[in-house]
PDB file of C-alpha atoms in Angstrom:
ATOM      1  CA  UNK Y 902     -14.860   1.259  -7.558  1.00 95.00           C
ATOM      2  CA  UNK Y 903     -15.501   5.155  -7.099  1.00 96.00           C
ATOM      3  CA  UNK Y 904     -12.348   7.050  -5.669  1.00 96.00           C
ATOM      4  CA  UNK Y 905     -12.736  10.579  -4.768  1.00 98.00           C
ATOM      5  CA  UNK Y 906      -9.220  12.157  -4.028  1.00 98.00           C
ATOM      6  CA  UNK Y 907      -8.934  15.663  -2.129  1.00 98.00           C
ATOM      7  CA  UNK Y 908      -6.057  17.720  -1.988  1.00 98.00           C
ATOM      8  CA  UNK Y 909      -4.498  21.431  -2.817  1.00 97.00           C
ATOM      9  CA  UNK Y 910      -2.385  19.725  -5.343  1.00 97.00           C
ATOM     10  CA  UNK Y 911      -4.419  18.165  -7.894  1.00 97.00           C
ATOM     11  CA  UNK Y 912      -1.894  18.119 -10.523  1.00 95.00           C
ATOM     12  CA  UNK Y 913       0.364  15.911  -8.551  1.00 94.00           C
ATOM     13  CA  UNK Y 914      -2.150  13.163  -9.091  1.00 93.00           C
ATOM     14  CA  UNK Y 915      -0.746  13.603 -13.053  1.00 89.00           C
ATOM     15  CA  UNK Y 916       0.672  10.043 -12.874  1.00 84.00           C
ATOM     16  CA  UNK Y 917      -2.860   8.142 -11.982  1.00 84.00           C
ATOM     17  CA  UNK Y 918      -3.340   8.330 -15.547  1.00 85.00           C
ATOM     18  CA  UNK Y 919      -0.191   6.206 -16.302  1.00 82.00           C
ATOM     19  CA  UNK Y 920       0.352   2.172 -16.979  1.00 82.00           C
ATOM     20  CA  UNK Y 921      -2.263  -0.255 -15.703  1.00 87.00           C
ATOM     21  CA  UNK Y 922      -4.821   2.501 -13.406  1.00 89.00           C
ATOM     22  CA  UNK Y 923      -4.932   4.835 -16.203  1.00 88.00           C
ATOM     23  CA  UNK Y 924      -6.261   1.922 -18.189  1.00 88.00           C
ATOM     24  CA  UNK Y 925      -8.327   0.706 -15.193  1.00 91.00           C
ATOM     25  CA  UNK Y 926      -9.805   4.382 -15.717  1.00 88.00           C
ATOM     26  CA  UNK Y 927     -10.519   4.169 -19.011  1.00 87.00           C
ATOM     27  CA  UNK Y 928     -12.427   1.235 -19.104  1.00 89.00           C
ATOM     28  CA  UNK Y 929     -14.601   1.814 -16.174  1.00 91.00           C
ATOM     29  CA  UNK Y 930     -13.217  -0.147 -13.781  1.00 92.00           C
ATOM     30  CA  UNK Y 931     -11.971   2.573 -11.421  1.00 92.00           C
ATOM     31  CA  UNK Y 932     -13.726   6.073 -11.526  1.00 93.00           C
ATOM     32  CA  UNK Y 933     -11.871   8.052  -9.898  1.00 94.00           C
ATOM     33  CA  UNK Y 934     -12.092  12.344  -9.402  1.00 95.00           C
ATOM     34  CA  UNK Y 935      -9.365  14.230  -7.889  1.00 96.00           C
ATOM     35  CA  UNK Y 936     -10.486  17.411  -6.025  1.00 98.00           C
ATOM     36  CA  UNK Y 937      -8.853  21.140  -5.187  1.00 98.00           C
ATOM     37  CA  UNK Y 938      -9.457  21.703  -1.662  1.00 98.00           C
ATOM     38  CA  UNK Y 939      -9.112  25.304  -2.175  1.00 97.00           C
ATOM     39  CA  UNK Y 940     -12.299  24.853  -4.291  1.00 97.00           C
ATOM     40  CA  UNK Y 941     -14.433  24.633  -1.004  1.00 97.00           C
ATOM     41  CA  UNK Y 942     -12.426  27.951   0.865  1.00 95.00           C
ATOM     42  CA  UNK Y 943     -14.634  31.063   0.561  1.00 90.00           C
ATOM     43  CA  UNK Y 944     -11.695  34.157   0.793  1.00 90.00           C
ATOM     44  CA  UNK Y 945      -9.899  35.886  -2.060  1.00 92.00           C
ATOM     45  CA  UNK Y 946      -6.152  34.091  -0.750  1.00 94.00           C
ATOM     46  CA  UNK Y 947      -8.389  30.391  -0.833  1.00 95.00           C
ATOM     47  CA  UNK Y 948      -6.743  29.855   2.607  1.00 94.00           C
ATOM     48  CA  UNK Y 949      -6.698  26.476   3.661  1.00 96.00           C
ATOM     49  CA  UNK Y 950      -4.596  26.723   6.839  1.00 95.00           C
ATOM     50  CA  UNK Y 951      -3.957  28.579   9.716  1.00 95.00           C
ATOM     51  CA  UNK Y 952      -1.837  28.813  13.223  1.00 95.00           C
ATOM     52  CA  UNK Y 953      -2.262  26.049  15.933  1.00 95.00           C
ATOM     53  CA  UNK Y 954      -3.983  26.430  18.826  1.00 93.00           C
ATOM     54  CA  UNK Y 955      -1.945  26.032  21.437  1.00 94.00           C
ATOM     55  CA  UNK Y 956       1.207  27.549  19.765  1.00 92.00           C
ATOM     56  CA  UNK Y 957       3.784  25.600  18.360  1.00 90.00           C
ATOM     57  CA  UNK Y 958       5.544  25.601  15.052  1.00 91.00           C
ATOM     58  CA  UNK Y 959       3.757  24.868  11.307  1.00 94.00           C
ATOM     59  CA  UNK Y 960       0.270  25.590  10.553  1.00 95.00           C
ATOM     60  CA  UNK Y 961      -2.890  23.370  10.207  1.00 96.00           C
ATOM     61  CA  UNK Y 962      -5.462  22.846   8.169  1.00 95.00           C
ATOM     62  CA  UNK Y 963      -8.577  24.638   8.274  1.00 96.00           C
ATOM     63  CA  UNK Y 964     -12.034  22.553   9.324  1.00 96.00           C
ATOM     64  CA  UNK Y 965     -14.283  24.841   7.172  1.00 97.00           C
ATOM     65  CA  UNK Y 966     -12.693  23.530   3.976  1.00 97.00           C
ATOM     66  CA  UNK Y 967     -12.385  20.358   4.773  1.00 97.00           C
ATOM     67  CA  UNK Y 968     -16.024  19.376   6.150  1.00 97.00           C
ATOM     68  CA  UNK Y 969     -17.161  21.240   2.670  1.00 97.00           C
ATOM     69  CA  UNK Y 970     -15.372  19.012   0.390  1.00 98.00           C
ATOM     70  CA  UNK Y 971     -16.292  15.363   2.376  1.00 98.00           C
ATOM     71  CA  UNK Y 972     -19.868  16.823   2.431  1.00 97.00           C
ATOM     72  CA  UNK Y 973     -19.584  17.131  -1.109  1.00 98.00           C
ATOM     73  CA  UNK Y 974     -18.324  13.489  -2.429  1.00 97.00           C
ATOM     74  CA  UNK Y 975     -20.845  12.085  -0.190  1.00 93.00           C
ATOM     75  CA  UNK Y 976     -20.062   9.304   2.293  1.00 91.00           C
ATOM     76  CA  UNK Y 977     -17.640   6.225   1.471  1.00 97.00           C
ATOM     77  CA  UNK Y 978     -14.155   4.866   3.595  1.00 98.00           C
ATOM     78  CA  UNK Y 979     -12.234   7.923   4.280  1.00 98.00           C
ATOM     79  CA  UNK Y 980      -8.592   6.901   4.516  1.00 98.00           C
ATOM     80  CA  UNK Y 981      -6.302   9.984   5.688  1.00 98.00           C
ATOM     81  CA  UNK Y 982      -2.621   8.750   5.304  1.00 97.00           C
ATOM     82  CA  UNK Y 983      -0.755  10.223   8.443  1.00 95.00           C
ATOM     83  CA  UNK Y 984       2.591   9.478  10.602  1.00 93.00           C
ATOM     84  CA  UNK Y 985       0.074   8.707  13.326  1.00 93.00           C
ATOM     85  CA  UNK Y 986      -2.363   6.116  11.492  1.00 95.00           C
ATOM     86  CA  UNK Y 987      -1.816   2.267  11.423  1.00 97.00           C
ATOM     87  CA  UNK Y 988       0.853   0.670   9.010  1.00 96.00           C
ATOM     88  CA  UNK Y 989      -0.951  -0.157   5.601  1.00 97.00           C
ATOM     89  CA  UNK Y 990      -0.361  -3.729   4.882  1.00 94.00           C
ATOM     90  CA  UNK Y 991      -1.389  -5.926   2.039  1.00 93.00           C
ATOM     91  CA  UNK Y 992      -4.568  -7.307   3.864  1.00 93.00           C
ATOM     92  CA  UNK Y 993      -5.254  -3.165   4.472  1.00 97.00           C
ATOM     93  CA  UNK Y 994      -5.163  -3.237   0.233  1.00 97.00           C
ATOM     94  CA  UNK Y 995      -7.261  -6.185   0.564  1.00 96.00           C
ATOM     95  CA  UNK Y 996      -9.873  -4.794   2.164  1.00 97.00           C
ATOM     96  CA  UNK Y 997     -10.225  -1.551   0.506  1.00 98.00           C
ATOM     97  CA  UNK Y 998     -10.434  -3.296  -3.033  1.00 97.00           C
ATOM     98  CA  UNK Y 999     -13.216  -5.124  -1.483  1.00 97.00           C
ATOM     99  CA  UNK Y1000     -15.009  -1.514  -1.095  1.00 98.00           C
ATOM    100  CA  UNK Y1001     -16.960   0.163  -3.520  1.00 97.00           C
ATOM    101  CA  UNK Y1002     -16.084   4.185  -2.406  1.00 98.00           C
ATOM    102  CA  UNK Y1003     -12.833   5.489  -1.217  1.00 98.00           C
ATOM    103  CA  UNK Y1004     -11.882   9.168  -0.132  1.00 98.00           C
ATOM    104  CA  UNK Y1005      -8.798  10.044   0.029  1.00 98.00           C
ATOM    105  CA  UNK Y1006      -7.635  13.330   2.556  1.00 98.00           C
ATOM    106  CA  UNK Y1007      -4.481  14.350   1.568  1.00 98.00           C
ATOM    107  CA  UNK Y1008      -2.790  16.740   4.812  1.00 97.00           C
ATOM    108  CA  UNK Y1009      -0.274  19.190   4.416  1.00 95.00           C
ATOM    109  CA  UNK Y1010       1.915  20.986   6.707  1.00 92.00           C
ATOM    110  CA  UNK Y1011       0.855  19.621  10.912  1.00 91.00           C
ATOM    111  CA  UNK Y1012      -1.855  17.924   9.089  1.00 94.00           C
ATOM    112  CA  UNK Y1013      -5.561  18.291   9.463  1.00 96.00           C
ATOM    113  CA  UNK Y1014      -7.747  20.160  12.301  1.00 96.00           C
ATOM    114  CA  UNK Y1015      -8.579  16.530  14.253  1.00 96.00           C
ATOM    115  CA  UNK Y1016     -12.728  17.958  14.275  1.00 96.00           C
ATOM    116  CA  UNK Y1017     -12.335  16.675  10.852  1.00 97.00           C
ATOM    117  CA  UNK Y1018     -11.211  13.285  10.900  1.00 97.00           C
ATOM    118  CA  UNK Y1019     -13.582  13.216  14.143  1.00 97.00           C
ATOM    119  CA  UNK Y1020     -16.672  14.555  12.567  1.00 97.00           C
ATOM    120  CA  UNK Y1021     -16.496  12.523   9.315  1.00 98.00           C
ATOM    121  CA  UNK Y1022     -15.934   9.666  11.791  1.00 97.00           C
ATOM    122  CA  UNK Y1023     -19.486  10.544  12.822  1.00 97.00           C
ATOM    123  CA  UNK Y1024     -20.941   9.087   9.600  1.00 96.00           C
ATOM    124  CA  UNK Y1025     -18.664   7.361   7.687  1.00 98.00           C
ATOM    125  CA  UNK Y1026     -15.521   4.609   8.519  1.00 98.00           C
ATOM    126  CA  UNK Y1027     -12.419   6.745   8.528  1.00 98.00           C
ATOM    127  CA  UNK Y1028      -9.208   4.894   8.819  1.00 98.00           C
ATOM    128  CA  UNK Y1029      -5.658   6.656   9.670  1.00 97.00           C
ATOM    129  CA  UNK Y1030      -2.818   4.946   8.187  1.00 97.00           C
ATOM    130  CA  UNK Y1031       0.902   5.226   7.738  1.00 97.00           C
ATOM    131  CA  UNK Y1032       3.233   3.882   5.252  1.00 95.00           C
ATOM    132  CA  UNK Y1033       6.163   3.503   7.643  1.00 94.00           C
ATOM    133  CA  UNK Y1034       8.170   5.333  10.195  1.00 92.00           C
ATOM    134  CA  UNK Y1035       8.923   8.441   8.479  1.00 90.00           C
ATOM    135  CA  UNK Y1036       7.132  11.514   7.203  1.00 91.00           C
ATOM    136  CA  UNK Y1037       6.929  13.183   4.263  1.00 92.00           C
ATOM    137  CA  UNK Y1038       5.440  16.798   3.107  1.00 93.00           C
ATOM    138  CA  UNK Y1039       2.485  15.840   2.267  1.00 96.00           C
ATOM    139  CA  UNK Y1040      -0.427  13.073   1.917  1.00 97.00           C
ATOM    140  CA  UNK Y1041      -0.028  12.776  -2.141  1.00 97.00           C
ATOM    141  CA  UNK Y1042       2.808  10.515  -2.375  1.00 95.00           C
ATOM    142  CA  UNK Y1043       1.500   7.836   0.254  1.00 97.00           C
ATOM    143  CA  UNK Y1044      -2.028   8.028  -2.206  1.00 97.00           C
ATOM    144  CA  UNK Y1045      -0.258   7.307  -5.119  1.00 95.00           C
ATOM    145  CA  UNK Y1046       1.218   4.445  -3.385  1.00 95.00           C
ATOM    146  CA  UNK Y1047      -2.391   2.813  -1.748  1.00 97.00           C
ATOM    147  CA  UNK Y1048      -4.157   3.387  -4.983  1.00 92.00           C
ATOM    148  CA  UNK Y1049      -1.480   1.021  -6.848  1.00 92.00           C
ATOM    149  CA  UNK Y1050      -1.481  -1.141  -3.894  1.00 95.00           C
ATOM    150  CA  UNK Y1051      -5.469  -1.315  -4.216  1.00 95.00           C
ATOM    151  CA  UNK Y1052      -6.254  -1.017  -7.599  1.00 93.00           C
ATOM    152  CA  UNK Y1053      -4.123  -3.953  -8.815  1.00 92.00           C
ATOM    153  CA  UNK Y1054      -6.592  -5.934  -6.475  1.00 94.00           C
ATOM    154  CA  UNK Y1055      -9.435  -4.688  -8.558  1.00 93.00           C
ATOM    155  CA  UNK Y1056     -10.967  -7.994 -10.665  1.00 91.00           C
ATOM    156  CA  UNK Y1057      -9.823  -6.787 -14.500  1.00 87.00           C
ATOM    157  CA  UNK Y1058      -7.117  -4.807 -13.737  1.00 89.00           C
ATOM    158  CA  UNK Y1059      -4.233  -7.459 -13.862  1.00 85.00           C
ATOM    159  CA  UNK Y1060      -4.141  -9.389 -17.518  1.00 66.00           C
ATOM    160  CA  UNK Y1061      -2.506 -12.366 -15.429  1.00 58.00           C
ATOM    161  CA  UNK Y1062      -4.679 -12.829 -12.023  1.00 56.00           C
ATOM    162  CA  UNK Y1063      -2.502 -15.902 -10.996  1.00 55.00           C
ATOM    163  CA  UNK Y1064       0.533 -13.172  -9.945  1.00 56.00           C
ATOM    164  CA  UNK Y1065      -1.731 -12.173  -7.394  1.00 56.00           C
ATOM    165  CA  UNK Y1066      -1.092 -15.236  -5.606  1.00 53.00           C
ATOM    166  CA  UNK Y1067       2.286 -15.477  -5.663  1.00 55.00           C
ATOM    167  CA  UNK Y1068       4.000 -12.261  -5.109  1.00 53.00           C
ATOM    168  CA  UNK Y1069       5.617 -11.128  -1.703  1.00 55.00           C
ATOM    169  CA  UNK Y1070       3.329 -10.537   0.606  1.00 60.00           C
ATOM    170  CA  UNK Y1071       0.370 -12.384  -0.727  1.00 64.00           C
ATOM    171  CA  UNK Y1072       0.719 -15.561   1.631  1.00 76.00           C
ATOM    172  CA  UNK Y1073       2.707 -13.402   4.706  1.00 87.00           C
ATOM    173  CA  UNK Y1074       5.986 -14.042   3.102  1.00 92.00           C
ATOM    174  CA  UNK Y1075       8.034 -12.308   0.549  1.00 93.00           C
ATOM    175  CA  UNK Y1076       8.486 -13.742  -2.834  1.00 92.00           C
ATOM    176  CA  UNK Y1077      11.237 -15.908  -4.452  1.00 93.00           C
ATOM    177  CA  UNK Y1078      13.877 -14.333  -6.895  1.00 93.00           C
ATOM    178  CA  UNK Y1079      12.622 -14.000  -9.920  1.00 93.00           C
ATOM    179  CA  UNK Y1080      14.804 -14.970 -13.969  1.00 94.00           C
ATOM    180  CA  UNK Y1081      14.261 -14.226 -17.081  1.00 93.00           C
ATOM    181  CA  UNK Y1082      16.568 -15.160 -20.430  1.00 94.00           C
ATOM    182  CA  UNK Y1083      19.388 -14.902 -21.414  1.00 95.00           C
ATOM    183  CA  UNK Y1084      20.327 -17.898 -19.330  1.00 94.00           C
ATOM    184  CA  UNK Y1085      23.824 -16.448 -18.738  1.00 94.00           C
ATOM    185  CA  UNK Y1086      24.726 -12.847 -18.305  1.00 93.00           C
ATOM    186  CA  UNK Y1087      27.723 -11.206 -17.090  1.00 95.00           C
ATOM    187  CA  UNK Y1088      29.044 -14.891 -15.734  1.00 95.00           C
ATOM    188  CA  UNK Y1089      25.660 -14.829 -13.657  1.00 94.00           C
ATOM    189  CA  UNK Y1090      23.298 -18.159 -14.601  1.00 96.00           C
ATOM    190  CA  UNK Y1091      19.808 -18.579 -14.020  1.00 95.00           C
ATOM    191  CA  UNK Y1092      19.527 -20.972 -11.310  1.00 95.00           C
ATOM    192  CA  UNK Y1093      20.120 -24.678 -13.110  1.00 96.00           C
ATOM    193  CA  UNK Y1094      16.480 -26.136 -11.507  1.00 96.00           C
ATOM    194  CA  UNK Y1095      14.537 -23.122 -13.108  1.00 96.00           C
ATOM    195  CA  UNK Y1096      15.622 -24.707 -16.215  1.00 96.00           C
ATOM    196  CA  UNK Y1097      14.868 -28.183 -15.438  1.00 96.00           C
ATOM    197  CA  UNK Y1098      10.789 -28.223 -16.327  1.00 95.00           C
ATOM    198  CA  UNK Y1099      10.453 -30.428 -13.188  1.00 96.00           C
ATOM    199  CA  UNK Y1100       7.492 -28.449 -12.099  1.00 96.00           C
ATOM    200  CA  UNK Y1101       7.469 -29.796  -8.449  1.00 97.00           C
ATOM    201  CA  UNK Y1102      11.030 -29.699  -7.751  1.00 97.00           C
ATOM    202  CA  UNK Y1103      10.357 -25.545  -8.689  1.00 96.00           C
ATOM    203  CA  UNK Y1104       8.071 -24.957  -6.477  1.00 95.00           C
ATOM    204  CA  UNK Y1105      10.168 -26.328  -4.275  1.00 97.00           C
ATOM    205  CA  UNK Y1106      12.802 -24.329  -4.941  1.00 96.00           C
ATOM    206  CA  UNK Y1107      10.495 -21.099  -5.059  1.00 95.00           C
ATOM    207  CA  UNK Y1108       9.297 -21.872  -1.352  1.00 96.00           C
ATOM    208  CA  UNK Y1109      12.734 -22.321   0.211  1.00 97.00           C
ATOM    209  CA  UNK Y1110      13.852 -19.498  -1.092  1.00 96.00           C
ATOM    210  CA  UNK Y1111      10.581 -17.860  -0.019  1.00 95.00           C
ATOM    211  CA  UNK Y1112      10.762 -19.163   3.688  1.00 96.00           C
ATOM    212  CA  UNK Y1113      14.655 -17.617   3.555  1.00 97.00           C
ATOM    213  CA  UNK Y1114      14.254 -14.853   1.958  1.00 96.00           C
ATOM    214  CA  UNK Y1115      11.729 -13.475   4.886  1.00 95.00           C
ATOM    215  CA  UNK Y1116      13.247 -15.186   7.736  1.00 96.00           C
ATOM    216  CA  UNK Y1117      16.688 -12.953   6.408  1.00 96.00           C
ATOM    217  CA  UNK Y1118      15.456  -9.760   5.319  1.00 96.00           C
ATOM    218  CA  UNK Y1119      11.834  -9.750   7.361  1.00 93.00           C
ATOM    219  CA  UNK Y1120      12.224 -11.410  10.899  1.00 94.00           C
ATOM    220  CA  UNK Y1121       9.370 -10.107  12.546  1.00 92.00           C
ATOM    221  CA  UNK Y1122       7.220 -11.600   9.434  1.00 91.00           C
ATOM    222  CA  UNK Y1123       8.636 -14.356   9.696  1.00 94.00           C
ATOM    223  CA  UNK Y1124       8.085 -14.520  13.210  1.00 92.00           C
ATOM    224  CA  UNK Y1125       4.355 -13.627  13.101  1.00 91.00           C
ATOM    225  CA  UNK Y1126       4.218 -16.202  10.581  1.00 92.00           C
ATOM    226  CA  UNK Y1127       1.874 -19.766  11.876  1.00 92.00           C
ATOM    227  CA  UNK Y1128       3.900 -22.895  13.262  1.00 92.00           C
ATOM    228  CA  UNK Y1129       1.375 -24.335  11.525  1.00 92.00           C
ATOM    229  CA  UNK Y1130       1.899 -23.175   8.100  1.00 93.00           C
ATOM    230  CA  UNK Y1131       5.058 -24.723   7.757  1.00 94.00           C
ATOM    231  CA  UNK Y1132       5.223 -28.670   6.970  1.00 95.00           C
ATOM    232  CA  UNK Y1133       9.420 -30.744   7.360  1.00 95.00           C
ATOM    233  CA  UNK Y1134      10.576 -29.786   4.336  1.00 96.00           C
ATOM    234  CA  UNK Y1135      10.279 -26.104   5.086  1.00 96.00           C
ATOM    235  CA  UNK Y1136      11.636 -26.722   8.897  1.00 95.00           C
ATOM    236  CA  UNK Y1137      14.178 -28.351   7.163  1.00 95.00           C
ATOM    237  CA  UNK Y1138      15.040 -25.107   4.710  1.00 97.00           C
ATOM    238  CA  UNK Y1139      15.046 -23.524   7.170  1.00 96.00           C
ATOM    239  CA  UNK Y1140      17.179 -25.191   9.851  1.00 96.00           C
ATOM    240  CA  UNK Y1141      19.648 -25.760   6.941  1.00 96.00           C
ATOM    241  CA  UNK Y1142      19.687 -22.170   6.021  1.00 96.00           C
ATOM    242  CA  UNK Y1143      20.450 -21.227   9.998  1.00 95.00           C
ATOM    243  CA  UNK Y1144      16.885 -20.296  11.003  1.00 93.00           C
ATOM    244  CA  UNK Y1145      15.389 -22.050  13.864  1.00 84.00           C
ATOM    245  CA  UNK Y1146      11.720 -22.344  13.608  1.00 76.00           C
ATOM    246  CA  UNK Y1147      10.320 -23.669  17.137  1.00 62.00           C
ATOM    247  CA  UNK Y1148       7.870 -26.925  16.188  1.00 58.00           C
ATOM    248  CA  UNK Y1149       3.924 -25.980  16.710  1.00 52.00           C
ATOM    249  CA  UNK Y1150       3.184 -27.417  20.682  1.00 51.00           C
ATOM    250  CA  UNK Y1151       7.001 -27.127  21.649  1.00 48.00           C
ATOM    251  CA  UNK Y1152       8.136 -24.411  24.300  1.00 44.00           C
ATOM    252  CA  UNK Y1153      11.222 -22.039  23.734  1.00 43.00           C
TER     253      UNK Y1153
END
């Protein structure tokens, strides 16, 4: 996969070297080039921003730069993370791993002049997402965050691809708690039928605790969750844990 990743803070991209993309990097996997906006700005201050039209407080950024630097990488997916785009899920991650050339548009300050996301829209997919219902300085952070969310998609990346399938999220629910040795620590034990090597009655376990944990922490999951998806024994986790599940064909 190519990445191309645009922003007036380069160096905060520092950590994309680190752990499992850093060695996604190096091996070929992901090539990825992170770009200085102000490289593209054609004054002696490299300006990048300027007042609203319209009045109002902050400053935007500039179109000149901006339509410079996406001519430049060429076309791809242009994602711009905003507090106006569409919450980025796991099937978002999904999708973009499936791609083969991602640009990223990192905003600062009120964000970016809207001709830009339009005209790029023009000639390439551009999609507007959020991470959640809260807003930050800049676009960096919630980059950092969709390239790990992506990347670890990417076939190669992850030694153990089986994880994949089982971690929260992966099948619309959140995952099980998870054990390792020692057995007993701080009077705390390791659930007694993780140690059992009964295989089935595991899974078991892993699924209740699955179908609980989201119903608990992540109602409207659960709630956008399908009837149908769910055979007796996990009505009956669930009805035993105090979560009623209404049967597929039956009316509130």
């Amino acid at each position: 996969m190519r990445v191309d990743v645009i922003t007036i803070f380069p160096d905060y991209f520092g950590p994309l070297e680190l752990s499992l993309i850093g060695k996604a990097r190096g091996t070929g996997i992901l090539d990825l080039e992170v770009h200085d906006l102000r490289t593209w700005t054609s004054d002696v201050h490299r300006t990048v921003d300027d007042t609203p039209y319209g009045g109002g407080p902050g400053m935007v950024m500039r179109p000149e730069p901006w339509g410079q630097a996406l001519d430049a990488v060429g076309a791809g997916t242009l994602v711009v993370p905003s507090p106006v785009g569409k919450p980025f899920t796991q099937a978002d991650a999904h999708e973009l791993a499936a791609l083969d050339h991602l640009i990223f548009a990192c905003g600062r300050y009120e964000g970016i002049d809207q001709r830009v996301i339009d005209d790029a829209a023009s000639r390439m997919p551009v999609r507007e997402v959020s991470l959640g219902d809260y807003v930050l300085f800049g676009g960096e952070v919630a980059v950092i965050v969709i390239m790990e969310a992506v990347t670890r998609l990417l076939p190669g990346v992850l030694g153990n691809a089986d994880s994949l399938t089982e971690e929260s999220h992966a099948a619309g629910l959140l995952e099980a708690p998870v054990y390792t040795k020692p057995a007993a620590w701080r009077d705390r034990e390791v659930p007694d039928i993780l140690r059992s090597g009964d295989h089935g009655r595991i899974a078991r376990w892993r699924r209740d605790q699955s179908l609980l944990r989201t119903a608990a922490r992540r109602p409207d999951m659960m709630a956008s969750y399908p009837p149908s998806s769910l055979d007796k024994a996990d009505r009956k986790a669930l009805d035993d844990g105090g979560f009623q599940i209404t049967p597929p064909g039956v009316a509130e």
